[in-house]
PDB file of C-alpha atoms in Angstrom:
ATOM      1  CA  MET A  64       0.327   6.109   4.338  1.00 48.00           C
ATOM      2  CA  ASN A  65      -1.842   3.509   2.613  1.00 45.00           C
ATOM      3  CA  LYS A  66      -5.005   5.346   3.669  1.00 46.00           C
ATOM      4  CA  LEU A  67      -3.582   8.547   2.215  1.00 42.00           C
ATOM      5  CA  ARG A  68      -2.993   6.827  -1.116  1.00 44.00           C
ATOM      6  CA  VAL A  69      -6.539   5.475  -1.130  1.00 37.00           C
ATOM      7  CA  LEU A  70      -7.935   8.929  -0.379  1.00 38.00           C
ATOM      8  CA  CYS A  71      -5.771  10.495  -3.103  1.00 40.00           C
ATOM      9  CA  PHE A  72      -6.909   7.830  -5.545  1.00 38.00           C
ATOM     10  CA  MET A  73     -10.540   8.431  -4.612  1.00 41.00           C
ATOM     11  CA  PHE A  74     -10.105  12.177  -5.037  1.00 43.00           C
ATOM     12  CA  LEU A  75      -8.730  11.591  -8.534  1.00 41.00           C
ATOM     13  CA  VAL A  76     -11.631   9.287  -9.331  1.00 41.00           C
ATOM     14  CA  PHE A  77     -14.142  11.882  -8.128  1.00 45.00           C
ATOM     15  CA  LEU A  78     -12.349  14.611 -10.052  1.00 45.00           C
ATOM     16  CA  LEU A  79     -12.177  12.479 -13.164  1.00 45.00           C
ATOM     17  CA  ASN A  80     -15.866  11.615 -12.889  1.00 47.00           C
ATOM     18  CA  ALA A  81     -16.810  15.237 -12.358  1.00 45.00           C
ATOM     19  CA  VAL A  82     -14.687  16.498 -15.236  1.00 43.00           C
ATOM     20  CA  THR A  83     -15.738  13.799 -17.684  1.00 42.00           C
ATOM     21  CA  GLY A  84     -19.342  14.168 -16.588  1.00 46.00           C
ATOM     22  CA  GLN A  85     -19.241  17.909 -17.193  1.00 46.00           C
ATOM     23  CA  ALA A  86     -17.561  17.402 -20.554  1.00 42.00           C
ATOM     24  CA  GLN A  87     -20.096  14.752 -21.446  1.00 40.00           C
ATOM     25  CA  ASN A  88     -23.018  16.974 -20.507  1.00 45.00           C
ATOM     26  CA  ARG A  89     -21.589  20.001 -22.325  1.00 43.00           C
ATOM     27  CA  ASN A  90     -20.306  18.361 -25.471  1.00 42.00           C
ATOM     28  CA  PHE A  91     -21.912  14.978 -25.971  1.00 41.00           C
ATOM     29  CA  GLY A  92     -25.178  14.495 -24.166  1.00 47.00           C
ATOM     30  CA  ASN A  93     -25.471  11.006 -25.638  1.00 54.00           C
ATOM     31  CA  GLY A  94     -22.322   9.609 -24.010  1.00 80.00           C
ATOM     32  CA  GLN A  95     -20.005   9.705 -27.022  1.00 87.00           C
ATOM     33  CA  GLN A  96     -17.282  11.439 -24.997  1.00 86.00           C
ATOM     34  CA  HIS A  97     -17.487   8.790 -22.280  1.00 85.00           C
ATOM     35  CA  GLU A  98     -17.338   5.989 -24.833  1.00 90.00           C
ATOM     36  CA  ARG A  99     -14.359   7.576 -26.578  1.00 91.00           C
ATOM     37  CA  ILE A 100     -12.484   7.891 -23.277  1.00 90.00           C
ATOM     38  CA  ASN A 101     -13.276   4.264 -22.426  1.00 89.00           C
ATOM     39  CA  ALA A 102     -12.011   3.117 -25.817  1.00 92.00           C
ATOM     40  CA  GLN A 103      -8.780   5.065 -25.290  1.00 93.00           C
ATOM     41  CA  LYS A 104      -8.425   3.593 -21.813  1.00 93.00           C
ATOM     42  CA  ILE A 105      -8.911   0.041 -23.118  1.00 93.00           C
ATOM     43  CA  ALA A 106      -6.306   0.577 -25.838  1.00 92.00           C
ATOM     44  CA  PHE A 107      -3.871   2.168 -23.374  1.00 94.00           C
ATOM     45  CA  ILE A 108      -4.200  -0.607 -20.799  1.00 95.00           C
ATOM     46  CA  THR A 109      -4.005  -3.382 -23.399  1.00 92.00           C
ATOM     47  CA  ASP A 110      -0.900  -1.834 -24.927  1.00 93.00           C
ATOM     48  CA  GLN A 111       0.846  -1.071 -21.645  1.00 96.00           C
ATOM     49  CA  LEU A 112       0.113  -4.471 -20.065  1.00 95.00           C
ATOM     50  CA  GLN A 113       0.783  -6.356 -23.302  1.00 95.00           C
ATOM     51  CA  LEU A 114      -2.101  -8.686 -22.564  1.00 92.00           C
ATOM     52  CA  THR A 115      -2.156 -11.969 -24.406  1.00 91.00           C
ATOM     53  CA  SER A 116      -5.455 -12.848 -26.063  1.00 90.00           C
ATOM     54  CA  GLU A 117      -6.129 -15.396 -23.303  1.00 93.00           C
ATOM     55  CA  GLU A 118      -5.387 -12.844 -20.579  1.00 93.00           C
ATOM     56  CA  ALA A 119      -7.500 -10.188 -22.283  1.00 92.00           C
ATOM     57  CA  GLU A 120     -10.422 -12.599 -22.605  1.00 94.00           C
ATOM     58  CA  LYS A 121     -10.403 -13.181 -18.839  1.00 95.00           C
ATOM     59  CA  PHE A 122      -9.326  -9.695 -17.781  1.00 96.00           C
ATOM     60  CA  TRP A 123     -11.796  -7.397 -19.552  1.00 95.00           C
ATOM     61  CA  PRO A 124     -15.032  -8.866 -18.172  1.00 96.00           C
ATOM     62  CA  VAL A 125     -13.677  -8.534 -14.608  1.00 96.00           C
ATOM     63  CA  TYR A 126     -12.321  -5.039 -15.263  1.00 96.00           C
ATOM     64  CA  ASN A 127     -15.527  -3.851 -16.938  1.00 95.00           C
ATOM     65  CA  GLN A 128     -17.650  -5.154 -14.072  1.00 96.00           C
ATOM     66  CA  TYR A 129     -15.388  -3.363 -11.600  1.00 96.00           C
ATOM     67  CA  ASN A 130     -15.639  -0.091 -13.533  1.00 93.00           C
ATOM     68  CA  THR A 131     -19.421  -0.370 -13.768  1.00 94.00           C
ATOM     69  CA  GLN A 132     -19.719  -0.905 -10.027  1.00 96.00           C
ATOM     70  CA  LYS A 133     -17.249   1.913  -9.325  1.00 94.00           C
ATOM     71  CA  GLU A 134     -19.192   4.317 -11.561  1.00 92.00           C
ATOM     72  CA  GLU A 135     -22.454   3.410  -9.811  1.00 93.00           C
ATOM     73  CA  LEU A 136     -20.931   4.034  -6.380  1.00 93.00           C
ATOM     74  CA  ASN A 137     -19.470   7.350  -7.516  1.00 91.00           C
ATOM     75  CA  ARG A 138     -22.705   8.440  -9.197  1.00 91.00           C
ATOM     76  CA  ASP A 139     -24.707   7.728  -6.041  1.00 86.00           C
ATOM     77  CA  PHE A 140     -22.199   9.585  -3.894  1.00 87.00           C
ATOM     78  CA  MET A 141     -21.964  12.552  -6.266  1.00 88.00           C
ATOM     79  CA  ASN A 142     -25.762  12.863  -6.206  1.00 83.00           C
ATOM     80  CA  GLY A 143     -25.515  13.448  -2.461  1.00 76.00           C
ATOM     81  CA  VAL A 144     -22.726  15.975  -2.940  1.00 80.00           C
ATOM     82  CA  SER A 145     -24.787  17.724  -5.616  1.00 80.00           C
ATOM     83  CA  ARG A 146     -27.741  18.004  -3.230  1.00 72.00           C
ATOM     84  CA  PHE A 147     -25.387  19.531  -0.670  1.00 71.00           C
ATOM     85  CA  ARG A 148     -24.115  22.140  -3.114  1.00 74.00           C
ATOM     86  CA  LYS A 149     -27.639  23.138  -4.106  1.00 77.00           C
ATOM     87  CA  ASN A 150     -28.958  23.292  -0.532  1.00 74.00           C
ATOM     88  CA  GLN A 151     -25.855  24.209   1.415  1.00 77.00           C
ATOM     89  CA  GLU A 152     -27.432  27.155   3.209  1.00 79.00           C
ATOM     90  CA  ALA A 153     -30.663  25.328   4.045  1.00 82.00           C
ATOM     91  CA  MET A 154     -28.910  22.165   5.213  1.00 82.00           C
ATOM     92  CA  THR A 155     -29.254  21.330   8.884  1.00 86.00           C
ATOM     93  CA  ASP A 156     -26.367  20.111  10.997  1.00 89.00           C
ATOM     94  CA  LYS A 157     -27.944  16.654  10.949  1.00 89.00           C
ATOM     95  CA  ASP A 158     -28.073  16.707   7.134  1.00 83.00           C
ATOM     96  CA  ALA A 159     -24.432  17.772   6.979  1.00 83.00           C
ATOM     97  CA  SER A 160     -23.480  15.095   9.500  1.00 88.00           C
ATOM     98  CA  ASP A 161     -25.361  12.445   7.508  1.00 86.00           C
ATOM     99  CA  LEU A 162     -23.624  13.522   4.303  1.00 84.00           C
ATOM    100  CA  SER A 163     -20.194  13.507   5.912  1.00 86.00           C
ATOM    101  CA  ASP A 164     -20.932  10.027   7.284  1.00 90.00           C
ATOM    102  CA  SER A 165     -21.929   8.929   3.796  1.00 88.00           C
ATOM    103  CA  TYR A 166     -18.518  10.071   2.565  1.00 89.00           C
ATOM    104  CA  ILE A 167     -16.849   7.609   4.928  1.00 93.00           C
ATOM    105  CA  ARG A 168     -19.288   4.835   3.983  1.00 93.00           C
ATOM    106  CA  HIS A 169     -18.593   5.563   0.327  1.00 93.00           C
ATOM    107  CA  ALA A 170     -14.837   5.434   0.905  1.00 94.00           C
ATOM    108  CA  GLN A 171     -15.219   2.061   2.636  1.00 96.00           C
ATOM    109  CA  LYS A 172     -17.362   0.712  -0.208  1.00 96.00           C
ATOM    110  CA  MET A 173     -14.722   1.832  -2.700  1.00 96.00           C
ATOM    111  CA  VAL A 174     -11.962   0.105  -0.735  1.00 97.00           C
ATOM    112  CA  ASP A 175     -14.076  -3.061  -0.447  1.00 97.00           C
ATOM    113  CA  LEU A 176     -14.761  -2.974  -4.183  1.00 97.00           C
ATOM    114  CA  GLN A 177     -11.089  -2.462  -4.981  1.00 97.00           C
ATOM    115  CA  LYS A 178     -10.113  -5.325  -2.649  1.00 97.00           C
ATOM    116  CA  ASP A 179     -12.634  -7.650  -4.311  1.00 97.00           C
ATOM    117  CA  PHE A 180     -11.416  -6.565  -7.749  1.00 97.00           C
ATOM    118  CA  HIS A 181      -7.817  -7.224  -6.727  1.00 97.00           C
ATOM    119  CA  LEU A 182      -8.625 -10.738  -5.518  1.00 97.00           C
ATOM    120  CA  LYS A 183     -10.479 -11.546  -8.752  1.00 97.00           C
ATOM    121  CA  LEU A 184      -7.637 -10.212 -10.880  1.00 96.00           C
ATOM    122  CA  LYS A 185      -5.086 -12.288  -8.980  1.00 97.00           C
ATOM    123  CA  GLU A 186      -6.819 -15.282 -10.561  1.00 96.00           C
ATOM    124  CA  VAL A 187      -6.652 -13.740 -14.054  1.00 95.00           C
ATOM    125  CA  LEU A 188      -3.330 -11.900 -14.389  1.00 96.00           C
ATOM    126  CA  PRO A 189       0.247 -12.774 -13.506  1.00 96.00           C
ATOM    127  CA  PRO A 190       1.418 -10.849 -10.408  1.00 96.00           C
ATOM    128  CA  LYS A 191       3.698  -8.447 -12.323  1.00 96.00           C
ATOM    129  CA  LYS A 192       0.949  -7.479 -14.754  1.00 96.00           C
ATOM    130  CA  LEU A 193      -1.507  -6.971 -11.922  1.00 96.00           C
ATOM    131  CA  LEU A 194       0.924  -4.670 -10.162  1.00 96.00           C
ATOM    132  CA  LYS A 195       1.620  -2.830 -13.409  1.00 97.00           C
ATOM    133  CA  LEU A 196      -2.135  -2.359 -13.965  1.00 97.00           C
ATOM    134  CA  TYR A 197      -2.352  -0.050 -10.965  1.00 96.00           C
ATOM    135  CA  THR A 198       0.488   2.086 -12.304  1.00 96.00           C
ATOM    136  CA  VAL A 199      -0.973   2.107 -15.812  1.00 96.00           C
ATOM    137  CA  GLU A 200      -4.375   3.247 -14.520  1.00 95.00           C
ATOM    138  CA  ARG A 201      -2.745   6.190 -12.721  1.00 96.00           C
ATOM    139  CA  GLU A 202      -0.756   7.049 -15.852  1.00 96.00           C
ATOM    140  CA  PHE A 203      -3.959   7.068 -17.910  1.00 96.00           C
ATOM    141  CA  GLN A 204      -5.696   9.311 -15.359  1.00 94.00           C
ATOM    142  CA  ARG A 205      -2.786  11.761 -15.460  1.00 95.00           C
ATOM    143  CA  LEU A 206      -2.816  11.790 -19.261  1.00 94.00           C
ATOM    144  CA  LEU A 207      -6.572  12.303 -19.345  1.00 91.00           C
ATOM    145  CA  LEU A 208      -6.466  15.128 -16.811  1.00 92.00           C
ATOM    146  CA  LYS A 209      -3.625  16.740 -18.750  1.00 91.00           C
ATOM    147  CA  ARG A 210      -5.588  16.501 -22.017  1.00 87.00           C
ATOM    148  CA  LEU A 211      -8.713  17.878 -20.390  1.00 84.00           C
ATOM    149  CA  GLY A 212      -6.688  20.750 -18.956  1.00 85.00           C
ATOM    150  CA  GLU A 213      -5.136  21.492 -22.333  1.00 81.00           C
ATOM    151  CA  HIS A 214      -8.549  21.335 -23.972  1.00 75.00           C
ATOM    152  CA  LYS A 215     -10.000  23.715 -21.395  1.00 72.00           C
ATOM    153  CA  MET A 216      -7.053  26.100 -21.772  1.00 70.00           C
ATOM    154  CA  GLY A 217      -7.549  26.103 -25.547  1.00 69.00           C
ATOM    155  CA  ARG A 218     -11.195  27.149 -25.150  1.00 66.00           C
ATOM    156  CA  GLU A 219     -10.532  30.058 -22.785  1.00 58.00           C
TER     157      GLU A 219
END
């Protein structure tokens, strides 16, 4: 069950990256969309967790480092997926096998990163706020996906 949750979380992360990346490329080539989403996420998390100034001072550097590392891992993985989409017909079985193996390696790296992040945050946040963070992140992802869907529906 835990593995299923991790895979669902990773799917949402990939979907979120793909959608925000497409929106960023279409609408704001300079990253303004990404920055605006990050600012909204920071405000949402700060508000929902009710971080004290001392907690926020310790929390945000750890959280930002985690997000940077997560984005790098996802970007590297999505580059491989992009190559697959472009060369799907020409891809050999070995290439496909290598790419599918990279998916598993990527999933393991994401779990390792999340585990490391969790251990660091245990030193920064009280246990209840740490637990709430995971719920708040999912809530923000749902809100963002809903907004992106509404935005897309409005343009069609």
